């Protein structure tokens, strides 16, 4: 964890809180629309199919599901848009404590699983509690509780799943007596503490929403089946009742690694996808999390293709840094030159289309890495301009103990959506669009990766400053 870290508020040019909420709301509208545009998604990621097994498997399953015919037009989305403050190149000042002359830049957009929400919620609660009891107050410091924002991740996530559950309604199959939300999880998941509180929050509602867990893969095929009308029926192995539970919502917390899609995993995901349950997310929604989609959205006209609000498109585009493909297009050839040249590579990050942190290649390591990878596989990567965040001083507590030094932070804004497909040709009607809570992660400035799960950073709480 980290001592509460500074984050500027109401200081232009970064947007204030209301502007940031509106920005993220529009980005969620954007990704909901993308999730219903098969042709656009295909064109964005097609170069991955021969080099990235996960993308190939997911697209094959989507094609199989489309051939079977979809019986559920409603989809749910749990999204997280990650940002860093950026010191422009013309202003080389990244001195400790200075957050002036910064702009807000998007690191990435996550549309699948979005782990960490519970941990971020708990850390924020802890920091607020310690502030209440004056644990941080000393001769030179006095924390103001109003500067530590409360976090509502758990409430927000549970509200989305409950809303989707209620939208599905009562059992439609005469074999079932109740409906429930089904969490699809990885076997022996070490991140279970991030999942369980969401499940408990559903059961603890004034009107409880039943929620169960099922390991992805063989257990899906063993303990679920499709009715004649493709309702997803779940028979919990620990219940003696002969009546199955009809699944209203499938919340995916597994299935984001290529190794999970052997034939059993492939069949399991297809069963879930063609069922009548509301998916969080659908296969197309899952595919929008690939970095190639992020790169494709930076091309001219891409945002306007999905957003009727030109001002919203302009605002979103201002948060983008340059992102390039590594293909044989003009942009791709330029990116290859930049990436292979030690004099320019330090300005970039090489990102593969994989979930989570720990896979990126940074700066000076890029030229040597590309030399070690067959050129035929380069198209699976994108080259992203490196964000240069301002430096702050902080204390971080981890397995190594308490350490102090220069740090940088990343703000993730979580949002939830529920929408209905307009037609087989795309488009959607928003049923729910809400900005929930946030994650705030801090790491030592000399460490490249931000992944908390892999030990590169800490969950933190922003300490808001009026400036």
PDB file of C-alpha atoms in Angstrom, residues 247-404:
ATOM      1  CA  UNK A 247     -28.486 -18.011 -14.785  1.00  0.00           C
ATOM      2  CA  UNK A 248     -29.474 -14.423 -15.407  1.00  0.00           C
ATOM      3  CA  UNK A 249     -25.972 -12.928 -15.721  1.00  0.00           C
ATOM      4  CA  UNK A 250     -22.581 -14.440 -16.507  1.00  0.00           C
ATOM      5  CA  UNK A 251     -19.771 -12.352 -15.037  1.00  0.00           C
ATOM      6  CA  UNK A 252     -16.443 -13.365 -16.573  1.00  0.00           C
ATOM      7  CA  UNK A 253     -13.420 -13.392 -14.267  1.00  0.00           C
ATOM      8  CA  UNK A 254     -11.625 -16.072 -16.288  1.00  0.00           C
ATOM      9  CA  UNK A 255     -10.923 -16.845 -19.914  1.00  0.00           C
ATOM     10  CA  UNK A 256      -8.370 -14.119 -20.616  1.00  0.00           C
ATOM     11  CA  UNK A 257      -5.384 -16.363 -21.298  1.00  0.00           C
ATOM     12  CA  UNK A 258      -4.759 -18.391 -24.436  1.00  0.00           C
ATOM     13  CA  UNK A 259      -3.929 -21.502 -22.384  1.00  0.00           C
ATOM     14  CA  UNK A 260      -7.523 -21.563 -21.100  1.00  0.00           C
ATOM     15  CA  UNK A 261      -8.872 -22.236 -24.601  1.00  0.00           C
ATOM     16  CA  UNK A 262      -8.161 -25.878 -25.159  1.00  0.00           C
ATOM     17  CA  UNK A 263     -11.150 -27.725 -26.624  1.00  0.00           C
ATOM     18  CA  UNK A 264     -12.880 -27.860 -23.257  1.00  0.00           C
ATOM     19  CA  UNK A 265     -12.383 -24.150 -22.633  1.00  0.00           C
ATOM     20  CA  UNK A 266     -13.474 -23.362 -26.188  1.00  0.00           C
ATOM     21  CA  UNK A 267     -16.695 -25.357 -25.759  1.00  0.00           C
ATOM     22  CA  UNK A 268     -17.348 -23.851 -22.344  1.00  0.00           C
ATOM     23  CA  UNK A 269     -17.059 -20.267 -23.582  1.00  0.00           C
ATOM     24  CA  UNK A 270     -19.275 -21.026 -26.576  1.00  0.00           C
ATOM     25  CA  UNK A 271     -21.973 -22.460 -24.310  1.00  0.00           C
ATOM     26  CA  UNK A 272     -21.942 -19.327 -22.197  1.00  0.00           C
ATOM     27  CA  UNK A 273     -21.937 -17.055 -25.247  1.00  0.00           C
ATOM     28  CA  UNK A 274     -24.913 -18.635 -27.003  1.00  0.00           C
ATOM     29  CA  UNK A 275     -26.983 -18.834 -23.827  1.00  0.00           C
ATOM     30  CA  UNK A 276     -29.826 -16.491 -22.939  1.00  0.00           C
ATOM     31  CA  UNK A 277     -27.898 -15.137 -19.949  1.00  0.00           C
ATOM     32  CA  UNK A 278     -26.702 -11.530 -20.051  1.00  0.00           C
ATOM     33  CA  UNK A 279     -22.943 -11.563 -20.514  1.00  0.00           C
ATOM     34  CA  UNK A 280     -20.511  -9.278 -18.732  1.00  0.00           C
ATOM     35  CA  UNK A 281     -18.879  -8.987 -21.200  1.00  0.00           C
ATOM     36  CA  UNK A 282     -19.871 -10.604 -24.491  1.00  0.00           C
ATOM     37  CA  UNK A 283     -17.168 -12.002 -26.773  1.00  0.00           C
ATOM     38  CA  UNK A 284     -17.100  -8.838 -28.891  1.00  0.00           C
ATOM     39  CA  UNK A 285     -16.942  -6.801 -25.703  1.00  0.00           C
ATOM     40  CA  UNK A 286     -14.008  -8.937 -24.585  1.00  0.00           C
ATOM     41  CA  UNK A 287     -12.191  -8.328 -27.860  1.00  0.00           C
ATOM     42  CA  UNK A 288     -12.345  -4.548 -27.361  1.00  0.00           C
ATOM     43  CA  UNK A 289      -9.781  -4.853 -24.565  1.00  0.00           C
ATOM     44  CA  UNK A 290      -7.008  -5.710 -27.043  1.00  0.00           C
ATOM     45  CA  UNK A 291      -4.356  -3.034 -27.504  1.00  0.00           C
ATOM     46  CA  UNK A 292      -4.958  -3.084 -31.282  1.00  0.00           C
ATOM     47  CA  UNK A 293      -8.390  -1.592 -30.596  1.00  0.00           C
ATOM     48  CA  UNK A 294      -6.782   1.202 -28.576  1.00  0.00           C
ATOM     49  CA  UNK A 295      -4.417   1.857 -31.476  1.00  0.00           C
ATOM     50  CA  UNK A 296      -7.200   1.766 -34.072  1.00  0.00           C
ATOM     51  CA  UNK A 297      -9.181   4.386 -32.127  1.00  0.00           C
ATOM     52  CA  UNK A 298      -6.339   6.893 -32.560  1.00  0.00           C
ATOM     53  CA  UNK A 299      -6.707   6.844 -36.363  1.00  0.00           C
ATOM     54  CA  UNK A 300      -8.511   9.777 -38.049  1.00  0.00           C
ATOM     55  CA  UNK A 301     -12.294   9.479 -38.004  1.00  0.00           C
ATOM     56  CA  UNK A 302     -12.422   6.444 -35.708  1.00  0.00           C
ATOM     57  CA  UNK A 303     -14.064   8.226 -32.779  1.00  0.00           C
ATOM     58  CA  UNK A 304     -16.495  10.071 -35.050  1.00  0.00           C
ATOM     59  CA  UNK A 305     -17.579   6.711 -36.483  1.00  0.00           C
ATOM     60  CA  UNK A 306     -19.091   5.850 -33.087  1.00  0.00           C
ATOM     61  CA  UNK A 307     -19.802   9.189 -31.396  1.00  0.00           C
ATOM     62  CA  UNK A 308     -22.341  11.658 -32.772  1.00  0.00           C
ATOM     63  CA  UNK A 309     -21.079  14.270 -30.307  1.00  0.00           C
ATOM     64  CA  UNK A 310     -18.096  15.891 -32.058  1.00  0.00           C
ATOM     65  CA  UNK A 311     -17.096  17.738 -28.886  1.00  0.00           C
ATOM     66  CA  UNK A 312     -16.957  14.474 -26.952  1.00  0.00           C
ATOM     67  CA  UNK A 313     -14.785  12.921 -29.672  1.00  0.00           C
ATOM     68  CA  UNK A 314     -12.401  15.877 -29.498  1.00  0.00           C
ATOM     69  CA  UNK A 315     -12.194  15.703 -25.695  1.00  0.00           C
ATOM     70  CA  UNK A 316     -11.447  11.975 -25.763  1.00  0.00           C
ATOM     71  CA  UNK A 317      -8.842  12.382 -28.504  1.00  0.00           C
ATOM     72  CA  UNK A 318      -7.002  14.974 -26.411  1.00  0.00           C
ATOM     73  CA  UNK A 319      -6.306  12.264 -23.829  1.00  0.00           C
ATOM     74  CA  UNK A 320      -4.624   9.997 -26.396  1.00  0.00           C
ATOM     75  CA  UNK A 321      -0.888   9.752 -26.887  1.00  0.00           C
ATOM     76  CA  UNK A 322       0.477   8.579 -30.229  1.00  0.00           C
ATOM     77  CA  UNK A 323      -0.057   4.857 -30.779  1.00  0.00           C
ATOM     78  CA  UNK A 324       1.282   3.068 -33.848  1.00  0.00           C
ATOM     79  CA  UNK A 325       0.907  -0.379 -35.427  1.00  0.00           C
ATOM     80  CA  UNK A 326       3.992  -2.395 -36.301  1.00  0.00           C
ATOM     81  CA  UNK A 327       2.666  -3.535 -39.661  1.00  0.00           C
ATOM     82  CA  UNK A 328       3.735  -2.538 -43.196  1.00  0.00           C
ATOM     83  CA  UNK A 329       1.566   0.573 -43.469  1.00  0.00           C
ATOM     84  CA  UNK A 330       3.196   4.002 -43.613  1.00  0.00           C
ATOM     85  CA  UNK A 331       2.533   4.435 -39.888  1.00  0.00           C
ATOM     86  CA  UNK A 332       3.847   0.950 -39.228  1.00  0.00           C
ATOM     87  CA  UNK A 333       7.077   1.577 -41.105  1.00  0.00           C
ATOM     88  CA  UNK A 334       7.575   4.811 -39.164  1.00  0.00           C
ATOM     89  CA  UNK A 335       6.958   2.956 -35.885  1.00  0.00           C
ATOM     90  CA  UNK A 336       9.461   0.256 -36.819  1.00  0.00           C
ATOM     91  CA  UNK A 337      12.106   2.882 -37.464  1.00  0.00           C
ATOM     92  CA  UNK A 338      11.419   4.560 -34.135  1.00  0.00           C
ATOM     93  CA  UNK A 339      11.372   1.265 -32.235  1.00  0.00           C
ATOM     94  CA  UNK A 340      14.591  -0.105 -33.708  1.00  0.00           C
ATOM     95  CA  UNK A 341      16.584   3.097 -33.272  1.00  0.00           C
ATOM     96  CA  UNK A 342      18.220   3.325 -29.798  1.00  0.00           C
ATOM     97  CA  UNK A 343      18.161   7.129 -30.127  1.00  0.00           C
ATOM     98  CA  UNK A 344      14.358   7.251 -30.340  1.00  0.00           C
ATOM     99  CA  UNK A 345      13.139   4.010 -28.723  1.00  0.00           C
ATOM    100  CA  UNK A 346      13.415   5.482 -25.224  1.00  0.00           C
ATOM    101  CA  UNK A 347      10.324   7.589 -25.999  1.00  0.00           C
ATOM    102  CA  UNK A 348       8.071   4.542 -26.402  1.00  0.00           C
ATOM    103  CA  UNK A 349       6.553   1.426 -24.852  1.00  0.00           C
ATOM    104  CA  UNK A 350       6.060  -1.767 -26.845  1.00  0.00           C
ATOM    105  CA  UNK A 351       2.810  -3.446 -25.817  1.00  0.00           C
ATOM    106  CA  UNK A 352       1.573  -6.930 -26.753  1.00  0.00           C
ATOM    107  CA  UNK A 353      -2.090  -7.882 -26.879  1.00  0.00           C
ATOM    108  CA  UNK A 354      -2.094  -9.601 -23.502  1.00  0.00           C
ATOM    109  CA  UNK A 355      -4.118  -9.066 -20.343  1.00  0.00           C
ATOM    110  CA  UNK A 356      -2.578  -7.362 -17.335  1.00  0.00           C
ATOM    111  CA  UNK A 357       0.816  -5.857 -16.673  1.00  0.00           C
ATOM    112  CA  UNK A 358       4.229  -7.443 -16.759  1.00  0.00           C
ATOM    113  CA  UNK A 359       4.443  -7.984 -20.527  1.00  0.00           C
ATOM    114  CA  UNK A 360       5.403  -4.551 -21.838  1.00  0.00           C
ATOM    115  CA  UNK A 361       8.836  -3.671 -23.219  1.00  0.00           C
ATOM    116  CA  UNK A 362      10.163  -0.240 -22.317  1.00  0.00           C
ATOM    117  CA  UNK A 363      12.424   2.273 -24.010  1.00  0.00           C
ATOM    118  CA  UNK A 364      16.020   1.167 -24.408  1.00  0.00           C
ATOM    119  CA  UNK A 365      15.044  -2.530 -24.256  1.00  0.00           C
ATOM    120  CA  UNK A 366      12.816  -2.324 -27.357  1.00  0.00           C
ATOM    121  CA  UNK A 367      15.453  -2.581 -30.162  1.00  0.00           C
ATOM    122  CA  UNK A 368      17.100  -5.671 -28.681  1.00  0.00           C
ATOM    123  CA  UNK A 369      13.730  -7.277 -27.965  1.00  0.00           C
ATOM    124  CA  UNK A 370      12.519  -6.822 -31.534  1.00  0.00           C
ATOM    125  CA  UNK A 371      15.707  -8.426 -32.804  1.00  0.00           C
ATOM    126  CA  UNK A 372      14.847 -11.496 -30.720  1.00  0.00           C
ATOM    127  CA  UNK A 373      11.304 -11.807 -32.108  1.00  0.00           C
ATOM    128  CA  UNK A 374      10.500 -13.037 -35.638  1.00  0.00           C
ATOM    129  CA  UNK A 375       9.392 -10.090 -37.746  1.00  0.00           C
ATOM    130  CA  UNK A 376       6.256 -12.015 -38.655  1.00  0.00           C
ATOM    131  CA  UNK A 377       5.120 -11.588 -35.025  1.00  0.00           C
ATOM    132  CA  UNK A 378       5.676  -7.835 -34.784  1.00  0.00           C
ATOM    133  CA  UNK A 379       2.114  -7.100 -35.866  1.00  0.00           C
ATOM    134  CA  UNK A 380       0.870  -8.416 -32.521  1.00  0.00           C
ATOM    135  CA  UNK A 381       2.432  -5.378 -30.825  1.00  0.00           C
ATOM    136  CA  UNK A 382       1.608  -1.694 -30.745  1.00  0.00           C
ATOM    137  CA  UNK A 383       4.125   1.084 -30.156  1.00  0.00           C
ATOM    138  CA  UNK A 384       2.844   3.684 -27.710  1.00  0.00           C
ATOM    139  CA  UNK A 385       4.339   7.051 -26.876  1.00  0.00           C
ATOM    140  CA  UNK A 386       5.611   6.970 -23.326  1.00  0.00           C
ATOM    141  CA  UNK A 387       3.701   9.084 -20.814  1.00  0.00           C
ATOM    142  CA  UNK A 388       5.986  11.194 -18.627  1.00  0.00           C
ATOM    143  CA  UNK A 389       4.185  11.669 -15.288  1.00  0.00           C
ATOM    144  CA  UNK A 390       5.279  14.235 -12.710  1.00  0.00           C
ATOM    145  CA  UNK A 391       7.326  12.878  -9.809  1.00  0.00           C
ATOM    146  CA  UNK A 392       6.066  12.880  -6.228  1.00  0.00           C
ATOM    147  CA  UNK A 393       7.588  11.761  -2.931  1.00  0.00           C
ATOM    148  CA  UNK A 394       5.854   9.004  -0.987  1.00  0.00           C
ATOM    149  CA  UNK A 395       6.193   5.989   1.287  1.00  0.00           C
ATOM    150  CA  UNK A 396       5.322   2.551  -0.105  1.00  0.00           C
ATOM    151  CA  UNK A 397       4.768  -0.531   2.023  1.00  0.00           C
ATOM    152  CA  UNK A 398       5.179  -3.969   0.458  1.00  0.00           C
ATOM    153  CA  UNK A 399       6.898  -7.322   0.973  1.00  0.00           C
ATOM    154  CA  UNK A 400      10.260  -5.537   1.245  1.00  0.00           C
ATOM    155  CA  UNK A 401       8.986  -3.313   4.058  1.00  0.00           C
ATOM    156  CA  UNK A 402       8.531   0.450   4.029  1.00  0.00           C
ATOM    157  CA  UNK A 403      10.455   2.343   1.375  1.00  0.00           C
ATOM    158  CA  UNK A 404      10.511   6.027   0.490  1.00  0.00           C
TER     159      UNK A 404
END
